[in-house]
Coordinates of C-alpha atoms in Angstrom, one line a residue:
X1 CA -12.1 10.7 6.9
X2 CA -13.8 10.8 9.9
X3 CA -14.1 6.6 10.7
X4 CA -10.6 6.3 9.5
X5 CA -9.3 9.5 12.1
X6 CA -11.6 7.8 14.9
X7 CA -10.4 4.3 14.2
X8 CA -6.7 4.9 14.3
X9 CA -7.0 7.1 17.7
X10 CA -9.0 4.9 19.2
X11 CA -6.0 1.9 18.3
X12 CA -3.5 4.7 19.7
X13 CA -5.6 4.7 23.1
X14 CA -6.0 1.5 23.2
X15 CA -2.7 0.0 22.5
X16 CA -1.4 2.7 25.6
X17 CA -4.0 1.0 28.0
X18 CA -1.7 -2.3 27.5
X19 CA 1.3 -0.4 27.6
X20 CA 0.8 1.8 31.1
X21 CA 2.0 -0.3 33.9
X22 CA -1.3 -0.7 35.7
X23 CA -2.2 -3.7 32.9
X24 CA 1.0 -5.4 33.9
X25 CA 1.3 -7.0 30.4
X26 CA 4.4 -9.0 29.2
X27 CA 7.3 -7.8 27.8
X28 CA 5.9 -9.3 24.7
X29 CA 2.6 -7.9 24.7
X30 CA 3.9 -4.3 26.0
X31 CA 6.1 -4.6 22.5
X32 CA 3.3 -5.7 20.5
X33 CA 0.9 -2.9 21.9
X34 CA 4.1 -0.4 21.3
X35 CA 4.3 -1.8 17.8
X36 CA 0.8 -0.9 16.9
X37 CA 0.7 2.3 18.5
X38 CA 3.1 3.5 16.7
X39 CA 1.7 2.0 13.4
X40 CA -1.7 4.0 13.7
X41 CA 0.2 6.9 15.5
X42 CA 2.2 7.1 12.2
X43 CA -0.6 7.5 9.8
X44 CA -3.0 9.8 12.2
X45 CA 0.6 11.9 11.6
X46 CA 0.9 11.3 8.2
X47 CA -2.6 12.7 7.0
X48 CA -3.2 15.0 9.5
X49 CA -0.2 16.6 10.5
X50 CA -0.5 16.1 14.4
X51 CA -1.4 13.4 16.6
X52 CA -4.1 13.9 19.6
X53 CA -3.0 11.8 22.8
X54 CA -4.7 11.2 25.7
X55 CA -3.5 9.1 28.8
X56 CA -5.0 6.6 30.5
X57 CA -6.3 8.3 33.7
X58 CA -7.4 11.1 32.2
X59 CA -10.9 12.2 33.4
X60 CA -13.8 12.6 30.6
X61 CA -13.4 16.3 31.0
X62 CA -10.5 16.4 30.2
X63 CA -9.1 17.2 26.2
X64 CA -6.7 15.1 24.6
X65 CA -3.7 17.3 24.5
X66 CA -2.4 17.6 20.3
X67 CA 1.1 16.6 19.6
X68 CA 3.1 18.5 16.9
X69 CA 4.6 16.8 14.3
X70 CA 8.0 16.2 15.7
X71 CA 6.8 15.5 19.2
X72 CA 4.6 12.6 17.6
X73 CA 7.5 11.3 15.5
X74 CA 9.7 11.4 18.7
X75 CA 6.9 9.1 20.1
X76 CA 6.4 6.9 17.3
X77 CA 10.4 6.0 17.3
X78 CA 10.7 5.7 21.1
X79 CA 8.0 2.9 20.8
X80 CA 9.5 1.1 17.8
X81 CA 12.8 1.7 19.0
X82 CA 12.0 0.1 22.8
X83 CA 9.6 -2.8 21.6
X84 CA 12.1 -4.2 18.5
X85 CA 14.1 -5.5 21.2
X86 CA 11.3 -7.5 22.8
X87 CA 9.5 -8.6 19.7
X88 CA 9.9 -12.3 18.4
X89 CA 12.1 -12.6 15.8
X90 CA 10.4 -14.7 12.9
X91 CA 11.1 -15.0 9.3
X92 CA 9.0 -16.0 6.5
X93 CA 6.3 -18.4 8.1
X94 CA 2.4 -18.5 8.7
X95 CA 2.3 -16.6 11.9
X96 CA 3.1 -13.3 10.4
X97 CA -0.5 -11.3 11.3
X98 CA 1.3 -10.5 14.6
X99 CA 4.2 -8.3 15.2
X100 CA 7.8 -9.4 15.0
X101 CA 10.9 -8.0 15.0
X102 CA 11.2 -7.6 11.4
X103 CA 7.8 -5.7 11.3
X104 CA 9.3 -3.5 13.5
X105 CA 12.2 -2.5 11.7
X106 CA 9.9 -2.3 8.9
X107 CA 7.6 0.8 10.5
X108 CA 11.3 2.2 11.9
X109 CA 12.7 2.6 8.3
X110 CA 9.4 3.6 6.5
X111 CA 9.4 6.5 9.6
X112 CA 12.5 7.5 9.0
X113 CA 12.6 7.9 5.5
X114 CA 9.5 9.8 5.8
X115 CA 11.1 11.9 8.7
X116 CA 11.7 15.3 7.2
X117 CA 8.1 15.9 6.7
X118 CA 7.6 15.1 10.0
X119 CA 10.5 17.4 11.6
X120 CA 12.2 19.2 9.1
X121 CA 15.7 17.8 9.5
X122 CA 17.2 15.5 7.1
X123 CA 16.3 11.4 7.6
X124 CA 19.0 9.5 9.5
X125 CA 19.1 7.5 5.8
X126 CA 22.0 4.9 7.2
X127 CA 19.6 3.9 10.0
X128 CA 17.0 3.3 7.5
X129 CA 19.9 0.9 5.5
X130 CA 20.5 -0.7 8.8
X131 CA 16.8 -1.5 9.5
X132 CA 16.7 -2.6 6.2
X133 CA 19.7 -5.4 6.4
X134 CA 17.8 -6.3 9.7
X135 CA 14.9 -7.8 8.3
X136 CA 17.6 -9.2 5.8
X137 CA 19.1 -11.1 8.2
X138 CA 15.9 -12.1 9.7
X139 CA 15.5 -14.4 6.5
X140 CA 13.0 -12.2 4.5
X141 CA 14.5 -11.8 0.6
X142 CA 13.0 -10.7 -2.8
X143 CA 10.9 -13.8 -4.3
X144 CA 10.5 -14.4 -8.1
X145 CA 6.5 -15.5 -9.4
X146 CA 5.5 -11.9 -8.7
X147 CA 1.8 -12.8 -8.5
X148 CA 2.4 -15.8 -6.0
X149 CA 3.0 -13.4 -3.3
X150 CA -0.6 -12.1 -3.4
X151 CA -1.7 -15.9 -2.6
X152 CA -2.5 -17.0 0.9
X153 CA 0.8 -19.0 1.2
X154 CA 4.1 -18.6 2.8
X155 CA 6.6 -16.6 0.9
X156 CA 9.8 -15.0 1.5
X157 CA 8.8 -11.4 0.8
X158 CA 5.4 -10.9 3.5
X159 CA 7.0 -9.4 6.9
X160 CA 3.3 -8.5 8.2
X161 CA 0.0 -9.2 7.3
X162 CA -4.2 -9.2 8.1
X163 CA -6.7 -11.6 8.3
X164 CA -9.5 -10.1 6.1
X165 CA -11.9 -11.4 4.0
X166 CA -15.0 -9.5 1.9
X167 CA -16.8 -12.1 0.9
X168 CA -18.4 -11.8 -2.2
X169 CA -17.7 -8.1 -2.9
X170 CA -14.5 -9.1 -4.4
X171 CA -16.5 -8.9 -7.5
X172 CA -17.3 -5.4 -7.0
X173 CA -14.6 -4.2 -9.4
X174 CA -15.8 -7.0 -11.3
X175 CA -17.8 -6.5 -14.9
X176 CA -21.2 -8.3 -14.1
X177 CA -20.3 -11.2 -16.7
X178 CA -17.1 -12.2 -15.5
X179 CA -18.5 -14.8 -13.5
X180 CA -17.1 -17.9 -11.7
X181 CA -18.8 -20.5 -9.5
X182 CA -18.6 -18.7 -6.5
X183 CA -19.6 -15.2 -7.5
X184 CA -23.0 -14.9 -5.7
X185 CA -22.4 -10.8 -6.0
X186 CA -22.5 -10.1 -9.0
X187 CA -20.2 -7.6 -10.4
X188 CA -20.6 -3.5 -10.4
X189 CA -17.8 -2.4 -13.2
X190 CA -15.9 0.0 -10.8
X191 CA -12.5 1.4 -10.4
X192 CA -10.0 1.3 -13.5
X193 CA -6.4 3.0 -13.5
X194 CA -5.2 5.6 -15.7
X195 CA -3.4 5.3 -18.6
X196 CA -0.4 7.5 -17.9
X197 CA 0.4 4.9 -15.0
X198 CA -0.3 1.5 -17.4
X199 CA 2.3 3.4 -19.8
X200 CA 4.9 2.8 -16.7
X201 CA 5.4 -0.8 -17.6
X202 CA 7.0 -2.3 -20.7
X203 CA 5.0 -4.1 -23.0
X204 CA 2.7 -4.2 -25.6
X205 CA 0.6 -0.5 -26.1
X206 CA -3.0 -1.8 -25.9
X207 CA -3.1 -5.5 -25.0
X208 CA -1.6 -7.6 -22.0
X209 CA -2.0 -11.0 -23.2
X210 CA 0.5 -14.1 -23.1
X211 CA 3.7 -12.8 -25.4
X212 CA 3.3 -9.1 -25.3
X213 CA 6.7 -8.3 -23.9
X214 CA 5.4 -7.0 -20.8
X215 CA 7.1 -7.5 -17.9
X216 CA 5.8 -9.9 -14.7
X217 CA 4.3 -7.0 -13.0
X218 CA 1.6 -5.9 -15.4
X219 CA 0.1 -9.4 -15.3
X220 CA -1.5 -11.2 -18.1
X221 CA -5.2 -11.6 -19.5
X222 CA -6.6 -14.7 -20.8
X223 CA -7.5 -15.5 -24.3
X224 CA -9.0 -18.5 -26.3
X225 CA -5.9 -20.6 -25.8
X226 CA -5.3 -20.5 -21.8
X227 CA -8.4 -19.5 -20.2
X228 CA -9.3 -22.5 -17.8
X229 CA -10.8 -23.1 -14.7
X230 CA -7.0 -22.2 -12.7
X231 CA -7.8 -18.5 -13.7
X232 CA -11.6 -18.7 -14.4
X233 CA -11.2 -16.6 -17.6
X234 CA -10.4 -13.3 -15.4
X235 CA -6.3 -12.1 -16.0
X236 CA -3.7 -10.9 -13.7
X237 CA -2.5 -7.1 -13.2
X238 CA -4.1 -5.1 -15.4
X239 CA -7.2 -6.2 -17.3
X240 CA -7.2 -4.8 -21.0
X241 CA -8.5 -5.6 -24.2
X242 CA -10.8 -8.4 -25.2
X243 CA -12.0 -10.2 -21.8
X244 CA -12.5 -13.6 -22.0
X245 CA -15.0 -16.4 -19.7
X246 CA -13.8 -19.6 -18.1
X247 CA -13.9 -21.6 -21.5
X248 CA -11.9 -19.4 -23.6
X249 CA -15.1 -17.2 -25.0
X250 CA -15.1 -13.8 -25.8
X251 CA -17.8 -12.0 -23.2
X252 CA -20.0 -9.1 -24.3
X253 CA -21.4 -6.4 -22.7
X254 CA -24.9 -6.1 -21.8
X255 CA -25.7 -5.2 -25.8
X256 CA -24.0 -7.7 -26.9
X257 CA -20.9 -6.6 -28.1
X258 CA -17.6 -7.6 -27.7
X259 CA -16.5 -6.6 -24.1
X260 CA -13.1 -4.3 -24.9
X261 CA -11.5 -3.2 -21.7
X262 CA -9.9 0.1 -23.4
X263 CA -7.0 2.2 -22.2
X264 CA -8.3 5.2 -22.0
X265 CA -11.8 7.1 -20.3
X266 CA -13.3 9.9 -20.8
X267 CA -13.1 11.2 -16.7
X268 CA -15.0 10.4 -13.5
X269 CA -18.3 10.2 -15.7
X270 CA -19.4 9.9 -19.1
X271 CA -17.8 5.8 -19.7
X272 CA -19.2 3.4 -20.6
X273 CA -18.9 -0.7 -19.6
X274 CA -15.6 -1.0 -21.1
X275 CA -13.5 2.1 -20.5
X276 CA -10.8 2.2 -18.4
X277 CA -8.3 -0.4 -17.7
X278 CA -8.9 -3.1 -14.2
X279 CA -6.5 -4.2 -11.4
X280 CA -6.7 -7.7 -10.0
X281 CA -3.5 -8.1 -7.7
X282 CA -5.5 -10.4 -4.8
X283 CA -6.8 -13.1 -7.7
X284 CA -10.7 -14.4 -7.0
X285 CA -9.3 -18.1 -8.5
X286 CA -8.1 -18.1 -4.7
X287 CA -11.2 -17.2 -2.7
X288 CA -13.3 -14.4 -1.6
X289 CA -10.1 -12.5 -0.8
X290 CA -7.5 -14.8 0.7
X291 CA -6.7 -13.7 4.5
X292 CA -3.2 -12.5 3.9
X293 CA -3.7 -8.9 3.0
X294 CA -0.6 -8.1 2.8
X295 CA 0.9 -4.3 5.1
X296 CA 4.6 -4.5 4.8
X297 CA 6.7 -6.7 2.1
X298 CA 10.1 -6.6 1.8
X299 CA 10.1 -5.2 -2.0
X300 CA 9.4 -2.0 0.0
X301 CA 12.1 -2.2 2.1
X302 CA 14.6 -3.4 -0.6
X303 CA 13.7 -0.1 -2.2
X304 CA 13.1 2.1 0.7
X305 CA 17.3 1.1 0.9
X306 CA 17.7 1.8 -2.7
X307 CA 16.0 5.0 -2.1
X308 CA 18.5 6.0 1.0
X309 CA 21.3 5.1 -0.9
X310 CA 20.3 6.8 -3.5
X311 CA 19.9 10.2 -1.2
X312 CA 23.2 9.4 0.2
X313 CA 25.1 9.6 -2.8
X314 CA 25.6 5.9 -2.8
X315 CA 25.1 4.5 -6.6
X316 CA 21.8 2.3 -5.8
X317 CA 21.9 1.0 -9.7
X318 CA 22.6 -2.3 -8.4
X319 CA 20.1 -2.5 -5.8
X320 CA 17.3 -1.6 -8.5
X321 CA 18.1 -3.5 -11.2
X322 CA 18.1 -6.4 -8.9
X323 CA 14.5 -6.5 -8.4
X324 CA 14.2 -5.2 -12.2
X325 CA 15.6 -8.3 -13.4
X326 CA 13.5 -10.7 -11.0
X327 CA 10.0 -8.9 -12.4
X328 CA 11.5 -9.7 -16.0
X329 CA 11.9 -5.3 -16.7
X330 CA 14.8 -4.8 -18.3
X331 CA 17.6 -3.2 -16.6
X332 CA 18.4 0.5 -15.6
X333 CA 21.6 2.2 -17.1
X334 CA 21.8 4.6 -13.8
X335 CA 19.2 5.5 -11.0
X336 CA 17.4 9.4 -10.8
X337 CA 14.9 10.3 -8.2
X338 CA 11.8 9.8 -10.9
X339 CA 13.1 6.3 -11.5
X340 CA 13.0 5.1 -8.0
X341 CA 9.5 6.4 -7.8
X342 CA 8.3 4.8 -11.0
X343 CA 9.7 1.7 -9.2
X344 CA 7.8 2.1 -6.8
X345 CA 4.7 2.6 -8.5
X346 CA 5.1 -0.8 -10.7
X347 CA 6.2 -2.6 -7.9
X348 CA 3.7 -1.6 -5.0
X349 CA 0.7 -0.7 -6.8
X350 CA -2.4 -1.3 -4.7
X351 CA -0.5 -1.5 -1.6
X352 CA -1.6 1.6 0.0
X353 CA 1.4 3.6 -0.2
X354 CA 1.3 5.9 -3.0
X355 CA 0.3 8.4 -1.6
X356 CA 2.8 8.2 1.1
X357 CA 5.5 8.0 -1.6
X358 CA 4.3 11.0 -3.6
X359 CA 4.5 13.2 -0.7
X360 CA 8.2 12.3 0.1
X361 CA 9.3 12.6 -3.7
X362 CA 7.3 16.4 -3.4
X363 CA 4.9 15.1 -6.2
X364 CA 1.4 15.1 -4.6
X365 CA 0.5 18.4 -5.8
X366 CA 1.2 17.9 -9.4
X367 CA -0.8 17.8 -12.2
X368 CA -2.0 14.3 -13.8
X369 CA -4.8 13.6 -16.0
X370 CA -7.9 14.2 -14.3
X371 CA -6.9 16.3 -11.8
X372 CA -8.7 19.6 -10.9
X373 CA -6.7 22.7 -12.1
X374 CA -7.2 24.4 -9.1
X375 CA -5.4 21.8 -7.1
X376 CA -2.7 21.5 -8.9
X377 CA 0.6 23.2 -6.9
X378 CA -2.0 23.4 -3.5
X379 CA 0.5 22.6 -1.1
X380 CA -3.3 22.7 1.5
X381 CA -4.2 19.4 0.3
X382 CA -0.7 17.2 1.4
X383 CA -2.9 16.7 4.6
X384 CA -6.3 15.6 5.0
X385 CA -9.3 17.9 7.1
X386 CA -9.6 17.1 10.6
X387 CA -13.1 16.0 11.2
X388 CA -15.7 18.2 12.6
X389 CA -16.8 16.1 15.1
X390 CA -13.1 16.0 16.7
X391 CA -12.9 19.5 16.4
X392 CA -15.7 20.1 18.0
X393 CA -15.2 17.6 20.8
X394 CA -11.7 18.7 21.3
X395 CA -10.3 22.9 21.4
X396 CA -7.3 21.5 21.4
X397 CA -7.5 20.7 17.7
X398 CA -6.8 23.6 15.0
X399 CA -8.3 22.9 12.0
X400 CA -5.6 22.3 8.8
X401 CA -4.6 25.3 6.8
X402 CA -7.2 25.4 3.5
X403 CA -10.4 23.8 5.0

């Protein structure tokens, strides 16, 4: 908590260094700094409820003054809002780790929908529609090969992205004996997903091999007949059942026996090597984690405007089962509130906004498998601690309700 709250001020800070006058940057680079301050304004906002500010000639003695919700949403729009007119506008290419236009209108709409939290009035959802047909007509568009997204490749669906790479400890989440030629790491057998959210997808129960009627999203696992050196034996999506090497042989766990990836575990302790179902959505066949990480896709924003529609009254059936269809799920006979946000769960998973989404859809608080009775309906925990050190450093600051 603490490196990600000093992290994203210290973007905020430095982004308005390039924005005040005194650096006399380009209309460009004024946008681009506008862009990103309101990027890590949004999410110092989003977990913590306020945003500190401090400007640039303010004096070492002097406290950052605390915005309150709205006055930090008021800022984030006025940036987004001034710099979309002087971004570049770029559809789907190579260049897409900087700013654009369409990145913009991404953060404006993903604000937006998010708004009432933020201010307590109800979202402006036709200007989230209209930010939404704005990328649209900037040439990004929902892609078929679900999977090829996730490679580091042009498509039509990544608005903004980072360069990032971690090396070898992309086989962390790895078992030890899925191996490959350039696993130097090893693997450490963390992080499975729950059951309840594998049970979202259609297909077969326990398996997720070739032919299980699943659809495109949950992925695939190699067997005996198509493990080969173009997926080195280790599956898309979710990773279930018998796990297989690059020739097509069963692996075993470190006593020998057949290595079972099962659906269920026991809790945060007690498994064992094979409990709990994996995720691979960046796959290790194309590097030590390609360098396009992707931050905004337009799957998001075709269903952020399914969502507003939805809230508007407007029948967004269409609009779903549009993307349904291209992910091979079969189609929805009408559109609820939990729908969308299953959608949204197949669709984005491991892209960093779930938590985001539960919040809107008022389901953070509720009860799932593992989670702690006592949490369960704590409306305390929608926003994260502020750090000690902050608090200390800053009298400003008021420490969030339940910590």
């Amino acid at each position: 908590v603490l490196n990600t709250w000093n992290n994203l001020n210290q973007n905020v800070f430095r982004a308005t260094e390039i924005i005040d006058p005194a650096s006399s940057a380009s209309a460009v680079r004024k946008a681009e700094a506008q862009f990103l301050r309101a990027f890590s304004m949004f999410f110092v906002l989003d977990f913590w409820g306020i945003a500190p500010f401090r400007g640039v000639n303010d004096g070492a003695d002097v406290d950052p003054a605390v915005l309150t919700s709205s006055e930090a949403y008021n800022l984030i729009m006025d940036d987004l809002n001034d710099a979309v007119g002087n971004l570049p506008v770029v559809g789907p290419s190579a260049g897409l780790n900087r700013a654009s236009r369409a990145s913009a209108n991404f953060l404006r709409a993903k604000v937006m929908l998010n708004s009432e939290r933020y201010t307590g009035s109800a979202p402006n959802y036709q200007a989230v529609i209209d930010a939404v047909d704005a990328i649209e007509a900037d040439g990004f568009a929902l892609q078929s090969g679900y999977f090829d997204i996730f490679k580091e490749a042009v498509d039509n669906e990544t608005i903004w992205f980072v360069n990032t790479s971690v090396g070898n400890r992309i086989w962390n989440g790895m078992h030890y004996n899925q191996v490959a030629p350039d696993n130097t790491g090893g693997g450490w057998n963390g992080f499975t997903t729950l059951a309840e959210f594998y049970d979202k997808f259609e297909g077969a129960s326990n398996t997720n091999f070739v032919g299980d009627m699943q659809e495109e999203r949950r992925g695939w696992v190699p067997d005996a007949t198509n493990a080969d050196a173009t997926n080195l034996g280790i599956g898309y999506g979710f990773l279930i059942g018998q796990q297989y090497d690059v020739n097509g042989n069963p692996l075993n766990d470190r006593g020998g026996n057949p290595l079972v990836f099962s659906k269920s575990l026991p809790g945060l302790s007690g498994n064992t090597e094979e409990t709990g179902i994996r995720i691979i959505k960046y796959h290790p066949v194309n590097g030590s984690f390609a360098n396009h990480e992707i931050v905004f896709r337009y799957a998001d924003a075709h269903l952020m405007r399914a969502e507003a529609m939805f809230r508007m009254g407007t029948d967004a059936t269409l609009e779903m089962n549009t993307l349904r269809s291209l992910r091979g799920a079969s189609p929805l006979g009408s559109v609820s509130e939990s729908a969308i946000l299953d959608e949204r769960a197949r669709e984005l998973y491991v892209e960093f906004w779930r938590r985001n989404d539960l919040l809107r859809f008022n389901q953070y608080t509720a009860n799932w498998e593992f989670k702690e009775p006592t949490s369960v309906g704590d409306l305390n925990r929608r926003l994260y601690p502020i750090p000690i050190n902050a608090l200390l450093s800053n009298p400003n600051l008021v420490q969030n309700p339940g910590y």
